[in-house]
Coordinates of C-alpha atoms in Angstrom, one line a residue:
Chain A
X173 CA 0.3 0.1 -0.3
X174 CA 1.3 3.3 -0.9
X175 CA 1.0 6.3 1.6
X176 CA -0.6 8.4 -0.6
X177 CA -4.2 8.6 -0.6
X178 CA -5.0 8.1 -4.7
X179 CA -8.1 7.6 -6.2
X180 CA -8.8 6.9 -9.9
X181 CA -12.0 8.9 -10.9
X182 CA -14.0 7.6 -13.9
X183 CA -14.8 11.0 -15.6
X184 CA -16.7 11.1 -18.5
X185 CA -17.0 14.6 -19.1
X186 CA -20.7 14.8 -17.7
X187 CA -21.8 16.2 -14.2
X188 CA -22.3 13.2 -12.4
X189 CA -18.4 12.3 -12.9
X190 CA -17.2 16.0 -12.3
X191 CA -19.2 15.9 -9.0
X192 CA -17.5 12.8 -8.2
X193 CA -14.3 14.4 -8.7
X194 CA -15.4 17.0 -6.4
X195 CA -16.4 14.4 -4.1
X196 CA -13.5 12.5 -4.4
X197 CA -11.2 15.6 -3.5
X198 CA -13.3 16.6 -0.6
X199 CA -12.3 13.1 0.7
X200 CA -8.7 13.8 0.4
X201 CA -7.9 11.7 -2.9
X202 CA -5.7 13.0 -5.0
X203 CA -7.4 12.2 -8.3
X204 CA -6.2 10.3 -11.2
X205 CA -8.6 10.7 -14.2
X206 CA -9.1 8.2 -16.4
X207 CA -11.6 8.9 -19.9
X208 CA -12.9 6.8 -21.8
X209 CA -13.5 7.1 -25.8
X210 CA -15.5 4.2 -27.1
X211 CA -17.3 5.4 -30.0
X212 CA -20.1 7.0 -28.5
X213 CA -21.3 10.0 -30.7
X214 CA -20.3 12.8 -28.6
X215 CA -16.6 11.7 -27.8
X216 CA -14.6 14.9 -29.0
X217 CA -16.7 17.0 -26.9
X218 CA -16.8 14.8 -23.4
X219 CA -12.9 14.5 -23.8
X220 CA -12.4 18.0 -24.3
X221 CA -14.9 19.1 -21.1
X222 CA -12.5 15.8 -19.4
X223 CA -9.8 17.5 -19.9
X224 CA -10.5 21.1 -19.2
X225 CA -11.6 19.1 -15.6
X226 CA -8.4 17.6 -15.1
X227 CA -6.7 20.9 -15.6
X228 CA -9.0 22.8 -13.4
X229 CA -8.3 20.6 -10.5
X230 CA -4.4 19.6 -11.3
X231 CA -5.4 16.0 -11.7
X232 CA -2.1 13.8 -10.8
X233 CA -2.5 11.6 -14.1
X234 CA -4.8 11.5 -16.8
X235 CA -5.2 8.1 -18.9
X236 CA -7.4 8.4 -21.8
X237 CA -8.2 5.1 -23.2
X238 CA -9.6 4.8 -26.4
X239 CA -11.2 1.7 -27.2
X240 CA -13.9 0.8 -30.7
X241 CA -14.9 -2.3 -29.1
X242 CA -18.1 -1.4 -27.3
X243 CA -19.2 0.3 -30.9
X244 CA -18.1 -2.9 -33.0
X245 CA -20.6 -4.6 -30.7
X246 CA -23.1 -1.7 -31.4
X247 CA -26.2 -2.6 -30.6
X248 CA -26.8 1.4 -28.7
X249 CA -28.0 4.4 -30.1
X250 CA -25.2 5.9 -28.4
X251 CA -22.9 4.3 -30.3
X252 CA -24.4 2.8 -33.6
X253 CA -25.2 5.4 -36.0
X254 CA -27.8 3.8 -37.5
X255 CA -30.0 3.7 -34.3
X256 CA -31.7 6.9 -33.8
X257 CA -31.4 8.8 -30.4
X258 CA -35.0 9.1 -29.3
X259 CA -36.7 11.7 -27.4
X260 CA -37.0 11.9 -23.4
X261 CA -39.4 9.5 -22.0
X262 CA -38.6 9.8 -18.5
X263 CA -41.1 7.7 -17.4
X264 CA -41.1 4.4 -19.6
X265 CA -40.0 1.3 -17.6
X266 CA -37.9 -0.1 -20.6
X267 CA -34.2 -0.2 -21.1
X268 CA -33.6 2.7 -23.0
X269 CA -31.8 2.5 -26.4
X270 CA -28.8 4.2 -25.1
X271 CA -28.2 1.5 -23.0
X272 CA -24.5 -0.1 -23.9
X273 CA -24.6 -3.8 -23.2
X274 CA -22.5 -4.2 -19.9
X275 CA -20.6 -0.9 -20.3
X276 CA -19.8 -0.1 -16.8
X277 CA -18.7 -3.4 -16.2
X278 CA -15.9 -2.3 -19.1
X279 CA -15.1 1.0 -17.7
X280 CA -14.9 -0.2 -14.0
X281 CA -12.8 -3.1 -15.1
X282 CA -10.2 -0.8 -16.9
X283 CA -10.5 1.4 -13.8
X284 CA -9.3 -1.3 -11.5
X285 CA -6.7 -2.3 -14.0
X286 CA -5.6 1.5 -13.6
X287 CA -5.6 1.5 -9.7
X288 CA -4.1 -1.9 -9.0
X289 CA -1.0 -0.7 -11.4
X290 CA -1.0 2.5 -9.5
X291 CA -1.6 2.0 -5.8
X292 CA -4.7 3.8 -5.6
X293 CA -7.4 2.9 -2.6
X294 CA -10.2 3.8 -4.9
X295 CA -12.5 4.1 -7.9
X296 CA -15.4 6.5 -8.2
X297 CA -17.9 6.6 -10.3
X298 CA -20.9 8.9 -10.2
X299 CA -23.5 6.5 -11.4
X300 CA -26.7 7.6 -9.4
X301 CA -30.6 5.9 -8.8
X302 CA -32.5 7.9 -11.9
X303 CA -29.9 5.9 -14.4
X304 CA -30.5 2.6 -12.9
X305 CA -34.2 3.2 -13.6
X306 CA -33.0 2.3 -17.1
X307 CA -29.3 1.1 -17.2
X308 CA -28.9 -2.5 -15.1
X309 CA -25.4 -1.3 -14.5
X310 CA -26.2 1.3 -12.4
X311 CA -27.5 -0.1 -9.9
X312 CA -26.1 -0.7 -6.1
X313 CA -26.4 -4.1 -6.5
X314 CA -24.2 -3.9 -9.5
X315 CA -21.7 -2.1 -7.4
X316 CA -22.0 -4.3 -4.5
X317 CA -21.2 -7.3 -6.8
X318 CA -18.1 -5.9 -8.9
X319 CA -16.8 -4.9 -5.2
X320 CA -16.2 -8.8 -4.5
X321 CA -14.8 -9.4 -7.7
X322 CA -12.2 -6.6 -7.2
X323 CA -11.4 -8.6 -3.5
X324 CA -11.3 -11.5 -5.1
X325 CA -9.5 -10.7 -8.4
X326 CA -6.7 -8.6 -8.0
X327 CA -3.6 -9.1 -5.7
X328 CA -3.7 -10.2 -2.6
X329 CA -2.2 -7.1 -1.3
X330 CA -4.4 -4.5 -3.2
X331 CA -7.4 -2.9 -1.7
X332 CA -9.7 -0.9 -4.0
X333 CA -13.1 0.3 -3.2
X334 CA -15.3 0.9 -5.2
X335 CA -17.0 4.2 -4.7
X336 CA -20.5 5.3 -6.2
X337 CA -21.2 7.8 -3.6
X338 CA -24.2 8.8 -5.4
X339 CA -26.1 5.7 -6.3
X340 CA -29.2 5.9 -4.3
X341 CA -29.3 9.6 -4.8
X342 CA -31.8 11.4 -6.9
X343 CA -29.3 13.9 -10.2
X344 CA -30.7 16.8 -8.1
X345 CA -29.3 15.6 -4.8
X346 CA -26.2 15.4 -7.3
X347 CA -26.6 19.1 -8.4
X348 CA -26.9 20.3 -5.2
X349 CA -24.3 18.7 -4.0
X350 CA -22.1 20.2 -6.5
X351 CA -23.1 23.2 -5.9
X352 CA -22.4 23.3 -2.8
X353 CA -18.8 21.7 -3.7
X354 CA -18.3 24.7 -6.2
X355 CA -17.8 22.3 -9.4
X356 CA -17.1 23.9 -12.3
X357 CA -20.5 22.3 -14.3
X358 CA -20.0 25.3 -17.4
X359 CA -17.2 22.6 -18.1
X360 CA -19.1 19.6 -18.3
X361 CA -21.4 18.4 -21.3
X362 CA -23.9 15.7 -20.7
X363 CA -26.4 15.8 -23.8
X364 CA -26.4 12.2 -26.0
X365 CA -26.8 14.6 -29.2
X366 CA -23.2 15.7 -31.2
X367 CA -24.4 18.9 -32.1
X368 CA -23.3 22.1 -30.3
X369 CA -25.5 23.2 -28.5
X370 CA -26.5 21.0 -26.2
X371 CA -30.0 19.7 -27.7
X372 CA -32.2 20.5 -24.2
X373 CA -34.6 17.3 -25.4
X374 CA -32.5 14.0 -25.2
X375 CA -33.2 11.8 -21.7
X376 CA -29.7 13.0 -20.6
X377 CA -30.4 17.0 -21.2
X378 CA -33.9 16.6 -19.7
X379 CA -32.7 14.9 -16.7
X380 CA -29.9 17.6 -16.4
X381 CA -32.5 20.5 -16.8
X382 CA -34.4 19.1 -14.2
X383 CA -32.0 18.7 -11.5
X384 CA -30.8 22.2 -11.7
X385 CA -34.4 23.5 -11.9
X386 CA -35.4 21.3 -8.7
X387 CA -32.1 22.6 -6.8
X388 CA -33.1 25.8 -7.5
X389 CA -30.1 27.1 -9.6
X390 CA -29.7 27.9 -13.2
X391 CA -27.5 25.2 -15.7
X392 CA -24.6 27.7 -16.6
X393 CA -24.4 25.7 -20.2
X394 CA -26.3 26.7 -23.6
X395 CA -29.1 24.6 -24.9
X396 CA -30.8 24.8 -28.2
X397 CA -33.9 24.5 -26.5
X398 CA -35.2 25.0 -22.7
X399 CA -38.4 22.3 -22.8
X400 CA -41.1 24.4 -21.2
X401 CA -41.4 22.2 -17.5
X402 CA -38.3 24.7 -17.1
X403 CA -39.1 27.9 -14.9
X404 CA -35.6 29.8 -16.2
Chain B
X102 CA -33.8 -15.6 -25.5
X103 CA -32.3 -16.9 -29.0
X104 CA -33.3 -20.1 -30.1
X105 CA -30.1 -20.5 -31.4
X106 CA -27.1 -21.8 -28.7
X107 CA -25.1 -19.6 -29.0
X108 CA -21.6 -19.2 -26.8
X109 CA -18.7 -16.9 -27.1
X110 CA -15.2 -18.3 -26.1
X111 CA -12.3 -16.2 -25.4
X112 CA -10.0 -17.1 -27.8
X113 CA -6.3 -16.5 -26.9
X114 CA -4.6 -18.6 -29.8
X115 CA -3.0 -20.6 -27.0
X116 CA -4.1 -24.3 -26.2
X117 CA -6.2 -23.8 -23.3
X118 CA -9.1 -21.5 -25.0
X119 CA -8.8 -24.0 -28.3
X120 CA -10.0 -26.8 -26.2
X121 CA -12.4 -24.3 -24.7
X122 CA -13.7 -23.6 -28.3
X123 CA -14.0 -27.3 -29.3
X124 CA -15.8 -28.1 -25.4
X125 CA -18.5 -25.4 -26.2
X126 CA -18.6 -27.2 -29.5
X127 CA -19.1 -30.6 -28.1
X128 CA -21.5 -29.0 -25.4
X129 CA -23.8 -28.0 -28.6
X130 CA -22.8 -24.3 -28.8
X131 CA -22.3 -22.4 -32.1
X132 CA -19.0 -20.1 -31.3
X133 CA -18.5 -17.1 -31.5
X134 CA -15.0 -16.2 -31.3
X135 CA -13.5 -13.2 -29.2
X136 CA -9.7 -12.2 -30.0
X137 CA -8.1 -9.5 -27.7
X138 CA -5.1 -7.5 -28.8
X139 CA -4.2 -5.3 -26.2
X140 CA -0.5 -5.0 -26.8
X141 CA 0.7 -8.2 -25.1
X142 CA 4.1 -9.1 -27.1
X143 CA 3.0 -11.9 -28.9
X144 CA -0.1 -10.4 -30.9
X145 CA 0.5 -11.0 -34.0
X146 CA 1.2 -14.7 -33.4
X147 CA -1.8 -15.2 -31.5
X148 CA -4.3 -13.7 -33.9
X149 CA -3.1 -16.0 -36.5
X150 CA -3.5 -18.8 -34.4
X151 CA -6.9 -17.5 -33.7
X152 CA -7.9 -17.0 -36.9
X153 CA -6.8 -20.3 -38.2
X154 CA -9.0 -21.8 -35.6
X155 CA -11.8 -19.8 -36.4
X156 CA -11.3 -21.3 -40.1
X157 CA -11.0 -24.8 -38.7
X158 CA -14.1 -24.3 -36.8
X159 CA -16.4 -22.2 -39.1
X160 CA -16.8 -20.3 -36.5
X161 CA -20.4 -17.9 -36.8
X162 CA -18.5 -15.3 -35.7
X163 CA -14.7 -13.6 -35.1
X164 CA -14.9 -10.6 -32.8
X165 CA -11.1 -8.9 -32.9
X166 CA -11.0 -6.4 -30.4
X167 CA -7.7 -4.6 -30.4
X168 CA -7.3 -2.1 -27.3
X169 CA -3.9 -0.5 -26.0
X170 CA -5.7 0.0 -22.5
X171 CA -3.6 -2.9 -20.7
X172 CA -0.5 -2.2 -22.3
X173 CA -0.6 1.5 -21.5
X174 CA -1.6 1.0 -17.5
X175 CA 1.7 -1.5 -17.7
X176 CA 3.3 -2.6 -15.0
X177 CA 3.1 -6.4 -16.7
X178 CA 5.9 -7.8 -18.6
X179 CA 3.8 -9.3 -21.1
X180 CA 2.8 -5.3 -21.8
X181 CA 5.4 -3.3 -20.6
X182 CA 8.7 -3.5 -23.1
X183 CA 10.6 -2.4 -20.2
X184 CA 10.3 -5.5 -17.8
X185 CA 11.9 -8.6 -19.0
X186 CA 10.0 -12.1 -19.7
X187 CA 11.8 -14.0 -16.6
X188 CA 13.1 -17.9 -16.8
X189 CA 10.0 -20.3 -15.4
X190 CA 9.8 -21.0 -12.0
X191 CA 6.8 -22.7 -11.3
X192 CA 7.4 -23.2 -7.5
X193 CA 7.2 -19.5 -6.9
X194 CA 4.1 -18.5 -4.7
X195 CA 4.6 -15.0 -6.0
X196 CA 2.3 -13.3 -8.3
X197 CA 4.7 -13.7 -11.8
X198 CA 5.2 -10.4 -13.1
X199 CA 3.5 -11.6 -16.7
X200 CA 0.4 -10.7 -14.4
X201 CA -1.8 -8.0 -16.4
X202 CA -3.5 -6.2 -13.4
X203 CA -7.1 -7.5 -13.7
X204 CA -7.1 -8.8 -17.1
X205 CA -9.8 -11.2 -17.0
X206 CA -12.1 -9.1 -15.6
X207 CA -11.8 -6.6 -18.7
X208 CA -11.6 -9.7 -21.0
X209 CA -14.5 -11.1 -19.2
X210 CA -16.7 -7.8 -19.3
X211 CA -15.7 -7.0 -23.2
X212 CA -17.1 -11.1 -23.7
X213 CA -20.3 -10.5 -22.0
X214 CA -20.8 -7.2 -24.0
X215 CA -20.4 -9.2 -27.0
X216 CA -22.6 -12.0 -25.9
X217 CA -25.3 -9.4 -24.3
X218 CA -25.6 -8.3 -27.9
X219 CA -25.7 -11.4 -30.0
X220 CA -28.2 -13.6 -28.0
X221 CA -25.5 -15.9 -26.8
X222 CA -26.4 -17.7 -23.8
X223 CA -22.5 -18.2 -22.7
X224 CA -19.2 -17.3 -22.0
X225 CA -16.6 -19.7 -22.3
X226 CA -13.2 -19.0 -20.9
X227 CA -10.3 -21.8 -20.8
X228 CA -8.6 -20.7 -17.1
X229 CA -7.6 -22.9 -15.3
X230 CA -6.2 -24.1 -11.6
X231 CA -2.2 -23.9 -12.6
X232 CA -3.2 -20.2 -14.3
X233 CA -4.4 -19.3 -10.6
X234 CA -1.4 -20.1 -8.6
X235 CA -0.1 -17.2 -9.7
X236 CA -3.3 -14.7 -11.2
X237 CA -5.5 -14.1 -9.0
X238 CA -8.3 -13.3 -11.9
X239 CA -8.0 -17.1 -12.9
X240 CA -9.9 -18.2 -10.0
X241 CA -13.0 -20.1 -9.4
X242 CA -13.7 -17.4 -6.7
X243 CA -13.4 -14.7 -9.2
X244 CA -15.5 -16.7 -11.7
X245 CA -18.5 -17.1 -9.2
X246 CA -18.4 -13.7 -8.3
X247 CA -18.2 -12.4 -11.7
X248 CA -21.7 -14.4 -12.2
X249 CA -23.1 -12.4 -9.9
X250 CA -22.3 -9.4 -11.4
X251 CA -23.6 -10.7 -15.1
X252 CA -27.1 -11.4 -13.3
X253 CA -27.5 -8.1 -12.1
X254 CA -25.5 -6.2 -14.7
X255 CA -27.2 -6.9 -17.6
X256 CA -30.9 -7.0 -19.0
X257 CA -33.3 -8.4 -17.4
X258 CA -34.0 -10.7 -20.0
X259 CA -30.4 -11.3 -20.6
X260 CA -29.3 -14.8 -19.4
X261 CA -25.5 -15.3 -19.7
X262 CA -23.4 -18.4 -18.5
X263 CA -19.8 -17.3 -17.5
X264 CA -18.4 -21.4 -18.0
X265 CA -14.7 -22.0 -17.0
X266 CA -14.8 -25.3 -17.7
X267 CA -11.1 -26.4 -16.7
X268 CA -11.1 -23.7 -13.5
X269 CA -10.4 -26.5 -11.5
X270 CA -8.4 -28.9 -13.8
X271 CA -4.5 -28.8 -14.1
X272 CA -3.2 -28.2 -17.9
X273 CA -2.3 -31.9 -18.1
X274 CA -6.1 -32.5 -17.8
X275 CA -7.0 -30.2 -20.4
X276 CA -4.2 -31.8 -22.7
X277 CA -5.6 -35.1 -22.1
X278 CA -9.3 -33.5 -22.9
X279 CA -8.0 -31.7 -25.9
X280 CA -6.3 -34.9 -27.8
X281 CA -9.6 -36.6 -26.6
X282 CA -11.8 -33.9 -28.9
X283 CA -8.7 -33.8 -31.6
X284 CA -8.1 -30.1 -30.8
X285 CA -5.5 -29.1 -33.5
X286 CA -3.0 -27.8 -31.4
X287 CA -0.7 -27.6 -34.3
X288 CA -2.6 -23.8 -34.5
X289 CA -2.0 -22.7 -30.8
X290 CA 0.4 -20.7 -29.3
X291 CA 1.6 -20.0 -25.8
X292 CA 4.8 -18.2 -25.7
X293 CA 5.2 -15.4 -24.0
X294 CA 8.3 -14.5 -25.9
X295 CA 7.9 -12.8 -29.5
X296 CA 10.4 -14.8 -31.1
X297 CA 9.7 -17.7 -33.2
X298 CA 9.9 -20.8 -32.8
X299 CA 8.5 -21.2 -28.9
X300 CA 11.3 -20.6 -26.7
X301 CA 10.3 -23.5 -24.3
X302 CA 11.7 -21.8 -21.2
X303 CA 9.3 -19.4 -20.2
X304 CA 6.5 -20.0 -17.7
X305 CA 4.4 -20.5 -20.2
X306 CA 6.1 -23.2 -22.3
X307 CA 7.4 -24.9 -19.2
X308 CA 3.7 -25.9 -18.5
X309 CA 2.8 -26.5 -21.5
X310 CA 5.6 -29.2 -22.3
X311 CA 5.2 -30.7 -18.6
X312 CA 1.3 -31.0 -19.7
X313 CA 1.8 -32.9 -23.1
X314 CA 4.6 -35.0 -21.4
X315 CA 2.1 -36.0 -18.8
X316 CA -0.4 -36.3 -21.3
X317 CA 1.7 -39.1 -22.5
X318 CA 1.9 -37.1 -26.0
X319 CA 4.2 -34.7 -27.7
X320 CA 3.6 -31.2 -28.3
X321 CA 3.3 -30.8 -32.3
X322 CA 4.8 -27.3 -32.0
X323 CA 8.7 -26.7 -32.5
X324 CA 10.5 -25.1 -29.3
X325 CA 13.8 -23.5 -29.5
X326 CA 14.6 -25.7 -26.7
X327 CA 12.7 -28.7 -24.8
X328 CA 13.7 -28.7 -21.1
X329 CA 15.4 -31.2 -19.7
X330 CA 12.5 -32.9 -17.8
X331 CA 11.0 -33.5 -21.6
X332 CA 11.1 -36.9 -21.9
X333 CA 10.7 -36.3 -26.1

């Protein structure tokens, strides 16, 4: 074990992971950024945001993983150009078309490899309860089960905590916590579509706008359209 | 669920995974090959072997994943050019230098994504008990824990069995089973070094030669050197 308290944070460039970075720092961890380009439509924009945030917090390290396999495997509107990004239906119980099969297991596995090679004591991920309504790999049970894999599947001397601090929170709770931590949300990107400005109508934009509204704040980024439920 | 009985097999190009391919076929599965180039020294040779085997069995699909992240992360003599491949010490209790941090979790996660996107009912991996003497992510406990992650982390309708048929077997048992199944071992590569012919002195060659000797057979591939314990 190293004396330094280091943590890998899975930084997508979105608001949840940006908040997780500030959470890890607030808990005394030196941040190691892991950003992944896996062929998602918005990868250039997300990379720029993750990179800007790393500079902002003076990250100890920044690992950019580019891998084509999730997009090659397909079956998600996030990576498959033949599938359309659908407009939001936050009330639906179905797995959204944006689900990338078992994506978070791939991302967490990468993060644990990176953490083990760098003597990091934790891996943070910003998944939250409004994700797991639709995505099976964002649930508390997923993270609990994965912790067990880490415990048995790494070297005996390796101890890495998989931390999903917001797994039982709403996105509104995250926005509230992030505003408290002064997260620079102007450096983040959440939209599933690849045009600027953010569309304001996909699942991700809708959730984000609602979270800021509920937290009594205004999202600092620009939108093509702010849906009518938004009071600002 | 699909009516076809399909299985993804993690095919490295070595003898264990080649045997797993024939095992899956013997159990009635249509084979989907997943081969990964992750910057290991021997990736070209391994790819050739996996590809030749796919042709041999007329695989339903062949997914070649090329990803630089495990090699970027480093910390293994298999991927880090600054670390030497050490000669064998099969009696040592230490984690070998060839250990790639949490590699199998990365590979299994990829395989599950591929399986879920293609309605496969199983993922086969040829890990065995003489691996897990040194590698923590080859143990039965690792596969058991990972099965739980699959169960909770994929879509409700997805059911994928993670099958490691040899996890409690020795490499000798695998060679015996493979000889029974007529696995074309001349199409496989196990050596950790990147020169042809296989060195005969690294951990992987030593284990393989010993397995064939114990199974009362002669390994059909060519070696630069056959160690003195080999009677052939």
